[in-house]
PDB file of C-alpha atoms in Angstrom:
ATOM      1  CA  UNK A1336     -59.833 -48.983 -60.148  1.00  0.00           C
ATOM      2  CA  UNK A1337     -59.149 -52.525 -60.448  1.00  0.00           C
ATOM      3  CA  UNK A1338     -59.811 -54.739 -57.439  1.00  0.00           C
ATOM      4  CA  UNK A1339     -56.671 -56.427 -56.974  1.00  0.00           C
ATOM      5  CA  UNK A1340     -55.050 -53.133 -57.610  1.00  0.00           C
ATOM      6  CA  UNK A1341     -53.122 -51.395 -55.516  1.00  0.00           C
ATOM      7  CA  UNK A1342     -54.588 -49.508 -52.549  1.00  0.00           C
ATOM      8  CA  UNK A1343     -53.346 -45.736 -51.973  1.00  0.00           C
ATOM      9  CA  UNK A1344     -53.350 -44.475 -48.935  1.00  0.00           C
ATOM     10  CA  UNK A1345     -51.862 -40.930 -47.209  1.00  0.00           C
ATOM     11  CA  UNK A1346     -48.275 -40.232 -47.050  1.00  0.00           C
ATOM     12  CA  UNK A1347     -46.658 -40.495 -43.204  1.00  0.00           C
ATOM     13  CA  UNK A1348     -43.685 -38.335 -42.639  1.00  0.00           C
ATOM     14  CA  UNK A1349     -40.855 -40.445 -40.836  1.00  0.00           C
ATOM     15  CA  UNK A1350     -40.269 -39.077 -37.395  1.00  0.00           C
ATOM     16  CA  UNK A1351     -38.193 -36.184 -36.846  1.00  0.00           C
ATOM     17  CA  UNK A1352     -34.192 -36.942 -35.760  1.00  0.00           C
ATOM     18  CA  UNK A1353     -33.149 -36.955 -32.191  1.00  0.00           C
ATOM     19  CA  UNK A1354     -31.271 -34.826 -30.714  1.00  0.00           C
ATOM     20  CA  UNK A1355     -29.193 -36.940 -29.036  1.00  0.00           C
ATOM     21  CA  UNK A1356     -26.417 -38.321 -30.146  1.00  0.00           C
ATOM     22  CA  UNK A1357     -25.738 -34.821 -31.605  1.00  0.00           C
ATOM     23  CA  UNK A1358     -24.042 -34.927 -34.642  1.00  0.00           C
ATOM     24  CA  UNK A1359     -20.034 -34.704 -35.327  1.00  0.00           C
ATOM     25  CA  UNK A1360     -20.020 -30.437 -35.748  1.00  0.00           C
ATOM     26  CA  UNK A1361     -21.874 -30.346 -32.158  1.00  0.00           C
ATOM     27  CA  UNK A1362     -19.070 -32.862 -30.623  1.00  0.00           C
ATOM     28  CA  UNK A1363     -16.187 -30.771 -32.390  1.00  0.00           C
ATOM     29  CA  UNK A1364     -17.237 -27.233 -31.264  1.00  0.00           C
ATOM     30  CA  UNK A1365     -17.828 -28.548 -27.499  1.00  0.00           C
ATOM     31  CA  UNK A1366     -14.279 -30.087 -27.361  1.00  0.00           C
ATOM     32  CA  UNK A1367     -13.218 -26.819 -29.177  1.00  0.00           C
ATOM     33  CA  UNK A1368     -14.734 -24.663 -26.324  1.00  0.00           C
ATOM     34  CA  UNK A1369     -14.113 -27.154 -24.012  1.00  0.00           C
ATOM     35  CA  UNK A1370      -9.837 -26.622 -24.782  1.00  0.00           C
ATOM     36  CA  UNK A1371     -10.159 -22.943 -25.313  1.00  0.00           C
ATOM     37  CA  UNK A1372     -11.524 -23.036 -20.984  1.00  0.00           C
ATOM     38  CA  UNK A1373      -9.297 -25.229 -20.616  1.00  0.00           C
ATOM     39  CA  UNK A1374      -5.914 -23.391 -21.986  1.00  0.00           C
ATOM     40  CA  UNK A1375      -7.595 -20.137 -20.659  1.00  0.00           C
ATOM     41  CA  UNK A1376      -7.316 -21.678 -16.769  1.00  0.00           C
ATOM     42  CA  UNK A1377      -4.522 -22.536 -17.381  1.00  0.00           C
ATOM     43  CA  UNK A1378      -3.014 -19.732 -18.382  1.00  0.00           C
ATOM     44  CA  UNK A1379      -4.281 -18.173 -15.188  1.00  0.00           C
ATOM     45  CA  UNK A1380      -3.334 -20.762 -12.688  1.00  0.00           C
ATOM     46  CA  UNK A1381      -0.110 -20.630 -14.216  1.00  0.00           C
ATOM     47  CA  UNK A1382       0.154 -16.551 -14.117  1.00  0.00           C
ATOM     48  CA  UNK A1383      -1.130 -16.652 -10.155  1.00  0.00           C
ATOM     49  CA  UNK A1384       1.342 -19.602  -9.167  1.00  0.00           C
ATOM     50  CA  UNK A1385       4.309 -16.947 -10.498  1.00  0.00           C
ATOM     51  CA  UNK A1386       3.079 -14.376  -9.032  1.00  0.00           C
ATOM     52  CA  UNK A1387       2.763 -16.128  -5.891  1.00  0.00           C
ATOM     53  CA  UNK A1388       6.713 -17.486  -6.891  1.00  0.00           C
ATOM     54  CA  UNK A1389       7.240 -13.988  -7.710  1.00  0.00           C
ATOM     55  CA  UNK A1390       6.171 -12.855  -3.996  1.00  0.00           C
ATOM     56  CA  UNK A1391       7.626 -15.087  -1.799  1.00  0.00           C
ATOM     57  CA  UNK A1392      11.230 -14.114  -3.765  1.00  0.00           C
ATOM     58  CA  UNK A1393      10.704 -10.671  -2.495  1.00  0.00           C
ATOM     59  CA  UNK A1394       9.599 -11.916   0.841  1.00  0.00           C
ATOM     60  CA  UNK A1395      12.417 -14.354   1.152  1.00  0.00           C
ATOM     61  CA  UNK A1396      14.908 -11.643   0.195  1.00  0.00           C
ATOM     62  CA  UNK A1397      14.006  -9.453   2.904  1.00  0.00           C
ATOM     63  CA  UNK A1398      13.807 -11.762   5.327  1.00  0.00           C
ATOM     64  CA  UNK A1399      17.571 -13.077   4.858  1.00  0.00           C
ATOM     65  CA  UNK A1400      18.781  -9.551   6.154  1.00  0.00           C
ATOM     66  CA  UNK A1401      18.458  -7.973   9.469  1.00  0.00           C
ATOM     67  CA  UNK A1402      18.829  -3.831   9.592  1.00  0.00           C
ATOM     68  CA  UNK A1403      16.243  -1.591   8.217  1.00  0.00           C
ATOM     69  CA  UNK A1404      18.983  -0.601   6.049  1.00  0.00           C
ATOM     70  CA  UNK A1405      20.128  -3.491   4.754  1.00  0.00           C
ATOM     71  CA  UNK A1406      16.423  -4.145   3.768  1.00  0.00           C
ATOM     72  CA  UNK A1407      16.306  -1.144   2.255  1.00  0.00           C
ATOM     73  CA  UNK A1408      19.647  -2.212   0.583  1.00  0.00           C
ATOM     74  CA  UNK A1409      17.543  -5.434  -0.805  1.00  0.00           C
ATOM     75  CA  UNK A1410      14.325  -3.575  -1.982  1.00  0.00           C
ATOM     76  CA  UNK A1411      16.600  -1.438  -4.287  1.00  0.00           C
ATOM     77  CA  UNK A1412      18.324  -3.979  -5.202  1.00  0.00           C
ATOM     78  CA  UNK A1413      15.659  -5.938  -6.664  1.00  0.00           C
ATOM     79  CA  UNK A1414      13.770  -3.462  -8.105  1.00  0.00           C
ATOM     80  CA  UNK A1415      16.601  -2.772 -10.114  1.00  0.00           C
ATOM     81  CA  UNK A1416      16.559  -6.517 -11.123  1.00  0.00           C
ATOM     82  CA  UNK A1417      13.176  -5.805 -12.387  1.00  0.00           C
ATOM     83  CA  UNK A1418      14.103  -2.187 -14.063  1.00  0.00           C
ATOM     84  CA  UNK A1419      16.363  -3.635 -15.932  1.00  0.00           C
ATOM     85  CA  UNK A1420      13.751  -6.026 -17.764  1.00  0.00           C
ATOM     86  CA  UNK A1421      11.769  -2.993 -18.735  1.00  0.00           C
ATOM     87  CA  UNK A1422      14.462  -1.249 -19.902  1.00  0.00           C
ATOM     88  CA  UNK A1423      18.038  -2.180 -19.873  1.00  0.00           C
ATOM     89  CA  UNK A1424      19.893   1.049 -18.891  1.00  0.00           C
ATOM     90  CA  UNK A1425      17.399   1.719 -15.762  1.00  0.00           C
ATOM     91  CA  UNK A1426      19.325  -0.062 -13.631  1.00  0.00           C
ATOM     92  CA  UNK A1427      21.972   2.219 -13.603  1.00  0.00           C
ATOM     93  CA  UNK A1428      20.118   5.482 -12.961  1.00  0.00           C
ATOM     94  CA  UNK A1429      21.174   7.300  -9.642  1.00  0.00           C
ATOM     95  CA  UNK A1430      19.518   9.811  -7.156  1.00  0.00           C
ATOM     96  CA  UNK A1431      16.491  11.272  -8.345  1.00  0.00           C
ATOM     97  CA  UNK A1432      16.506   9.769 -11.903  1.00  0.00           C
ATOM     98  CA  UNK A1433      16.109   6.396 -10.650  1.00  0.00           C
ATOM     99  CA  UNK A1434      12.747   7.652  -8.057  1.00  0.00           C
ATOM    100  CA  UNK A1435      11.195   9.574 -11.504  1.00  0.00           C
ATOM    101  CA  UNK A1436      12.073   5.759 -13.597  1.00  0.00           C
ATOM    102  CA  UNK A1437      10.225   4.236 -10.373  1.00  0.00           C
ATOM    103  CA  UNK A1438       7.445   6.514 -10.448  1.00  0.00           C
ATOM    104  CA  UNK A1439       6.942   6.283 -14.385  1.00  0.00           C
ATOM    105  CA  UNK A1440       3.044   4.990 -14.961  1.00  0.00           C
ATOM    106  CA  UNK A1441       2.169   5.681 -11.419  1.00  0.00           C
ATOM    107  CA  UNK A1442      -0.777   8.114 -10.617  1.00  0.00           C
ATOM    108  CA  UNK A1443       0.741   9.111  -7.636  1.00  0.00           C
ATOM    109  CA  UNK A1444       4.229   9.465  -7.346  1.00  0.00           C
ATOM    110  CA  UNK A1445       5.114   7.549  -4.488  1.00  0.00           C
ATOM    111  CA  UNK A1446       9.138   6.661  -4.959  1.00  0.00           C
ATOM    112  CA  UNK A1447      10.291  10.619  -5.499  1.00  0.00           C
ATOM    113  CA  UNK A1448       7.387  12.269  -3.136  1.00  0.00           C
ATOM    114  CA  UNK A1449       6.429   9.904  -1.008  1.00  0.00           C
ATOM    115  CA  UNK A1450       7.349   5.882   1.233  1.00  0.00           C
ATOM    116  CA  UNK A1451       9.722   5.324  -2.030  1.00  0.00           C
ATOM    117  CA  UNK A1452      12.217   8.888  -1.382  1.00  0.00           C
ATOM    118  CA  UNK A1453      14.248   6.208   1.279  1.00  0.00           C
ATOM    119  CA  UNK A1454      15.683   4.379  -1.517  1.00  0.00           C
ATOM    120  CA  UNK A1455      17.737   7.502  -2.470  1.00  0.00           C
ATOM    121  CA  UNK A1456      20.429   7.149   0.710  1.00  0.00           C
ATOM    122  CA  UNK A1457      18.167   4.379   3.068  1.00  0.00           C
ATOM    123  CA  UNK A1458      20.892   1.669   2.248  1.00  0.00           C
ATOM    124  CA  UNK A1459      23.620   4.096   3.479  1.00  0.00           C
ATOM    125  CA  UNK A1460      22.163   5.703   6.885  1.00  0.00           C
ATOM    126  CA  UNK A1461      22.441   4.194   9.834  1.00  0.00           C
ATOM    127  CA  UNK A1462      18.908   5.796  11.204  1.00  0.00           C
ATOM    128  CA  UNK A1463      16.192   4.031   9.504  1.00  0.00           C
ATOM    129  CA  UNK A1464      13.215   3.474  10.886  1.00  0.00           C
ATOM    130  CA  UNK A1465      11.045   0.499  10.711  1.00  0.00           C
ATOM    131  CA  UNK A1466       7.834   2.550  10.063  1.00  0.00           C
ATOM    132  CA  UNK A1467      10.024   4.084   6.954  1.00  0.00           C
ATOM    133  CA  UNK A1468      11.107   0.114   5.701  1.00  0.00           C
ATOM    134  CA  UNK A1469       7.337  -1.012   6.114  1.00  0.00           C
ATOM    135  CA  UNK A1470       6.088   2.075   3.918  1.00  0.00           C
ATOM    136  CA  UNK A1471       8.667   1.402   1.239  1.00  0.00           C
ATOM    137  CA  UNK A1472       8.376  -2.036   1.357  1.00  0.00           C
ATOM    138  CA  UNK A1473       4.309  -2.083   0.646  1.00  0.00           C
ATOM    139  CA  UNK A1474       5.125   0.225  -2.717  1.00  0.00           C
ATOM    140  CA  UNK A1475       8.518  -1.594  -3.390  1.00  0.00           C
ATOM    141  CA  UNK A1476       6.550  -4.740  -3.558  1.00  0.00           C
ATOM    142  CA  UNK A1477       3.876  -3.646  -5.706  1.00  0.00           C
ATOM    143  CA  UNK A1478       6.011  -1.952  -8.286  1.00  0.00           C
ATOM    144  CA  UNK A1479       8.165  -5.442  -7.992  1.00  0.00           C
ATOM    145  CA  UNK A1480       5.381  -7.501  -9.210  1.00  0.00           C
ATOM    146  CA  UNK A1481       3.461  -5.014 -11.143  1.00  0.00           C
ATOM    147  CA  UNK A1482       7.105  -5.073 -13.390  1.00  0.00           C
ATOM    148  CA  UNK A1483       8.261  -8.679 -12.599  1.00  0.00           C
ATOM    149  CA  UNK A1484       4.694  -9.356 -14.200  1.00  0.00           C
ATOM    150  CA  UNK A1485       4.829  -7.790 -17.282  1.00  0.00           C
ATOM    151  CA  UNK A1486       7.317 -10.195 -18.188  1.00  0.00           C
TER     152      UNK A1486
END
Protein backbone atom coordinates (compact mmCIF):
# COMPACT_ATOMS: atom_id res chain seq x y z
CA UNK A 1 0.00 0.00 0.00
CA UNK A 2 0.91 3.43 -0.73
CA UNK A 3 1.23 5.85 2.18
CA UNK A 4 -0.94 8.55 1.21
CA UNK A 5 -3.36 5.94 0.12
CA UNK A 6 -6.43 5.41 1.30
CA UNK A 7 -7.01 3.78 4.70
CA UNK A 8 -9.74 0.85 4.89
CA UNK A 9 -11.34 0.30 7.71
CA UNK A 10 -14.61 -2.11 8.83
CA UNK A 11 -17.97 -1.52 7.51
CA UNK A 12 -20.64 0.05 10.32
CA UNK A 13 -24.20 -0.83 9.70
CA UNK A 14 -26.44 2.43 10.06
CA UNK A 15 -28.72 2.06 13.01
CA UNK A 16 -31.81 0.21 12.78
CA UNK A 17 -35.29 2.47 12.07
CA UNK A 18 -37.47 3.56 14.88
CA UNK A 19 -40.43 2.53 15.54
CA UNK A 20 -41.98 5.51 16.10
CA UNK A 21 -43.38 7.49 13.88
CA UNK A 22 -44.78 4.20 12.44
CA UNK A 23 -45.06 4.26 8.97
CA UNK A 24 -48.29 5.26 6.69
CA UNK A 25 -49.80 1.26 6.51
CA UNK A 26 -49.59 1.27 10.54
CA UNK A 27 -51.54 4.84 10.65
CA UNK A 28 -54.14 3.53 7.95
CA UNK A 29 -55.05 0.15 9.57
CA UNK A 30 -55.41 1.92 13.18
CA UNK A 31 -57.86 4.56 11.75
CA UNK A 32 -59.37 1.54 9.82
CA UNK A 33 -59.97 -0.37 13.14
CA UNK A 34 -60.37 2.59 14.87
CA UNK A 35 -63.91 3.38 12.42
CA UNK A 36 -64.88 -0.21 12.24
CA UNK A 37 -65.27 0.29 16.74
CA UNK A 38 -66.44 3.13 16.04
CA UNK A 39 -69.51 2.30 13.48
CA UNK A 40 -69.84 -0.99 15.54
CA UNK A 41 -70.90 1.30 18.88
CA UNK A 42 -72.71 2.91 17.13
CA UNK A 43 -74.70 0.63 15.72
CA UNK A 44 -75.41 -0.58 19.23
CA UNK A 45 -76.12 2.63 20.98
CA UNK A 46 -78.34 3.28 18.26
CA UNK A 47 -80.18 -0.37 18.43
CA UNK A 48 -80.51 0.10 22.56
CA UNK A 49 -81.81 3.84 22.29
CA UNK A 50 -84.87 2.13 19.98
CA UNK A 51 -85.36 -0.35 21.94
CA UNK A 52 -85.56 1.79 24.84
CA UNK A 53 -88.01 4.16 22.23
CA UNK A 54 -89.52 0.95 21.43
CA UNK A 55 -90.41 0.30 25.30
CA UNK A 56 -91.58 3.29 26.59
CA UNK A 57 -94.28 3.21 23.35
CA UNK A 58 -95.64 0.12 24.89
CA UNK A 59 -95.45 1.57 28.32
CA UNK A 60 -96.99 4.82 27.31
CA UNK A 61 -99.80 2.97 25.54
CA UNK A 62 -100.89 1.20 28.48
CA UNK A 63 -100.71 3.75 30.65
CA UNK A 64 -103.20 6.13 28.60
CA UNK A 65 -106.07 3.56 29.44
CA UNK A 66 -107.63 2.67 32.66
CA UNK A 67 -109.60 -1.00 32.82
CA UNK A 68 -107.78 -4.20 32.75
CA UNK A 69 -109.69 -4.63 29.69
CA UNK A 70 -109.06 -1.85 27.90
CA UNK A 71 -105.31 -2.69 28.51
CA UNK A 72 -105.83 -5.80 27.33
CA UNK A 73 -107.62 -4.03 24.37
CA UNK A 74 -104.08 -2.06 23.83
CA UNK A 75 -101.66 -5.08 24.19
CA UNK A 76 -103.57 -6.75 21.25
CA UNK A 77 -103.70 -4.02 19.58
CA UNK A 78 -100.15 -3.41 19.27
CA UNK A 79 -98.99 -6.61 18.86
CA UNK A 80 -100.91 -6.70 15.89
CA UNK A 81 -99.05 -3.48 14.82
CA UNK A 82 -96.01 -5.52 15.11
CA UNK A 83 -97.58 -8.88 13.37
CA UNK A 84 -98.25 -7.17 10.67
CA UNK A 85 -94.44 -6.21 9.97
CA UNK A 86 -93.59 -9.87 10.06
CA UNK A 87 -96.11 -10.80 7.97
CA UNK A 88 -98.79 -8.74 6.46
CA UNK A 89 -101.97 -10.89 6.74
CA UNK A 90 -101.27 -11.71 10.65
CA UNK A 91 -102.98 -8.99 11.70
CA UNK A 92 -106.12 -10.19 10.73
CA UNK A 93 -106.06 -13.69 12.24
CA UNK A 94 -108.87 -14.33 14.90
CA UNK A 95 -109.36 -16.70 17.97
CA UNK A 96 -106.94 -19.30 18.22
CA UNK A 97 -105.06 -18.63 14.91
CA UNK A 98 -103.87 -15.41 16.05
CA UNK A 99 -102.47 -17.17 19.86
CA UNK A 100 -100.64 -20.16 17.47
CA UNK A 101 -99.13 -16.78 15.02
CA UNK A 102 -98.16 -15.34 18.64
CA UNK A 103 -96.67 -18.39 19.84
CA UNK A 104 -94.71 -19.14 16.46
CA UNK A 105 -90.70 -19.38 17.50
CA UNK A 106 -91.53 -19.59 21.11
CA UNK A 107 -90.28 -22.66 23.18
CA UNK A 108 -93.04 -22.46 25.30
CA UNK A 109 -96.23 -21.56 24.13
CA UNK A 110 -97.28 -18.92 26.27
CA UNK A 111 -100.17 -16.85 24.13
CA UNK A 112 -102.48 -20.21 23.35
CA UNK A 113 -101.54 -22.22 26.78
CA UNK A 114 -100.59 -19.94 29.00
CA UNK A 115 -100.62 -15.48 30.46
CA UNK A 116 -101.21 -14.83 26.48
CA UNK A 117 -104.95 -17.14 26.20
CA UNK A 118 -106.59 -13.45 27.65
CA UNK A 119 -106.07 -11.85 24.43
CA UNK A 120 -108.67 -14.23 22.86
CA UNK A 121 -111.97 -12.35 24.61
CA UNK A 122 -109.85 -10.09 27.56
CA UNK A 123 -110.80 -6.85 25.55
CA UNK A 124 -114.50 -7.91 25.65
CA UNK A 125 -115.14 -9.19 29.43
CA UNK A 126 -115.87 -7.11 31.92
CA UNK A 127 -114.01 -9.50 34.71
CA UNK A 128 -110.40 -9.13 34.21
CA UNK A 129 -108.17 -9.34 36.67
CA UNK A 130 -105.12 -7.37 37.27
CA UNK A 131 -102.96 -10.46 38.12
CA UNK A 132 -104.27 -11.77 34.46
CA UNK A 133 -103.18 -8.01 32.68
CA UNK A 134 -99.71 -8.15 34.57
CA UNK A 135 -99.05 -11.86 33.24
CA UNK A 136 -99.99 -10.91 29.70
CA UNK A 137 -98.45 -7.82 29.77
CA UNK A 138 -94.73 -9.29 30.81
CA UNK A 139 -95.09 -11.82 27.53
CA UNK A 140 -97.00 -9.14 25.42
CA UNK A 141 -94.05 -6.94 25.93
CA UNK A 142 -91.43 -9.28 25.14
CA UNK A 143 -92.95 -10.65 21.99
CA UNK A 144 -93.52 -6.65 21.20
CA UNK A 145 -89.92 -5.94 21.15
CA UNK A 146 -88.56 -9.27 20.31
CA UNK A 147 -90.79 -8.44 16.75
CA UNK A 148 -90.65 -4.57 16.82
CA UNK A 149 -86.79 -5.47 16.82
CA UNK A 150 -86.39 -7.49 14.04
CA UNK A 151 -87.22 -4.63 12.06
Amino acid sequence: MQAGGLVLRDIHQPPPPSWWPPAPGWWLLVAAIVLVAGVVLWRGWRSRQRMRALASLFDAALARVDTPAEKVAAMSELLRRAAHLRDPGADKLLGDDWLRFLDAGLKVPVFAAGAGAILRDGGYRRDVSLHEVEALQAVSRMRFLEWMAMR
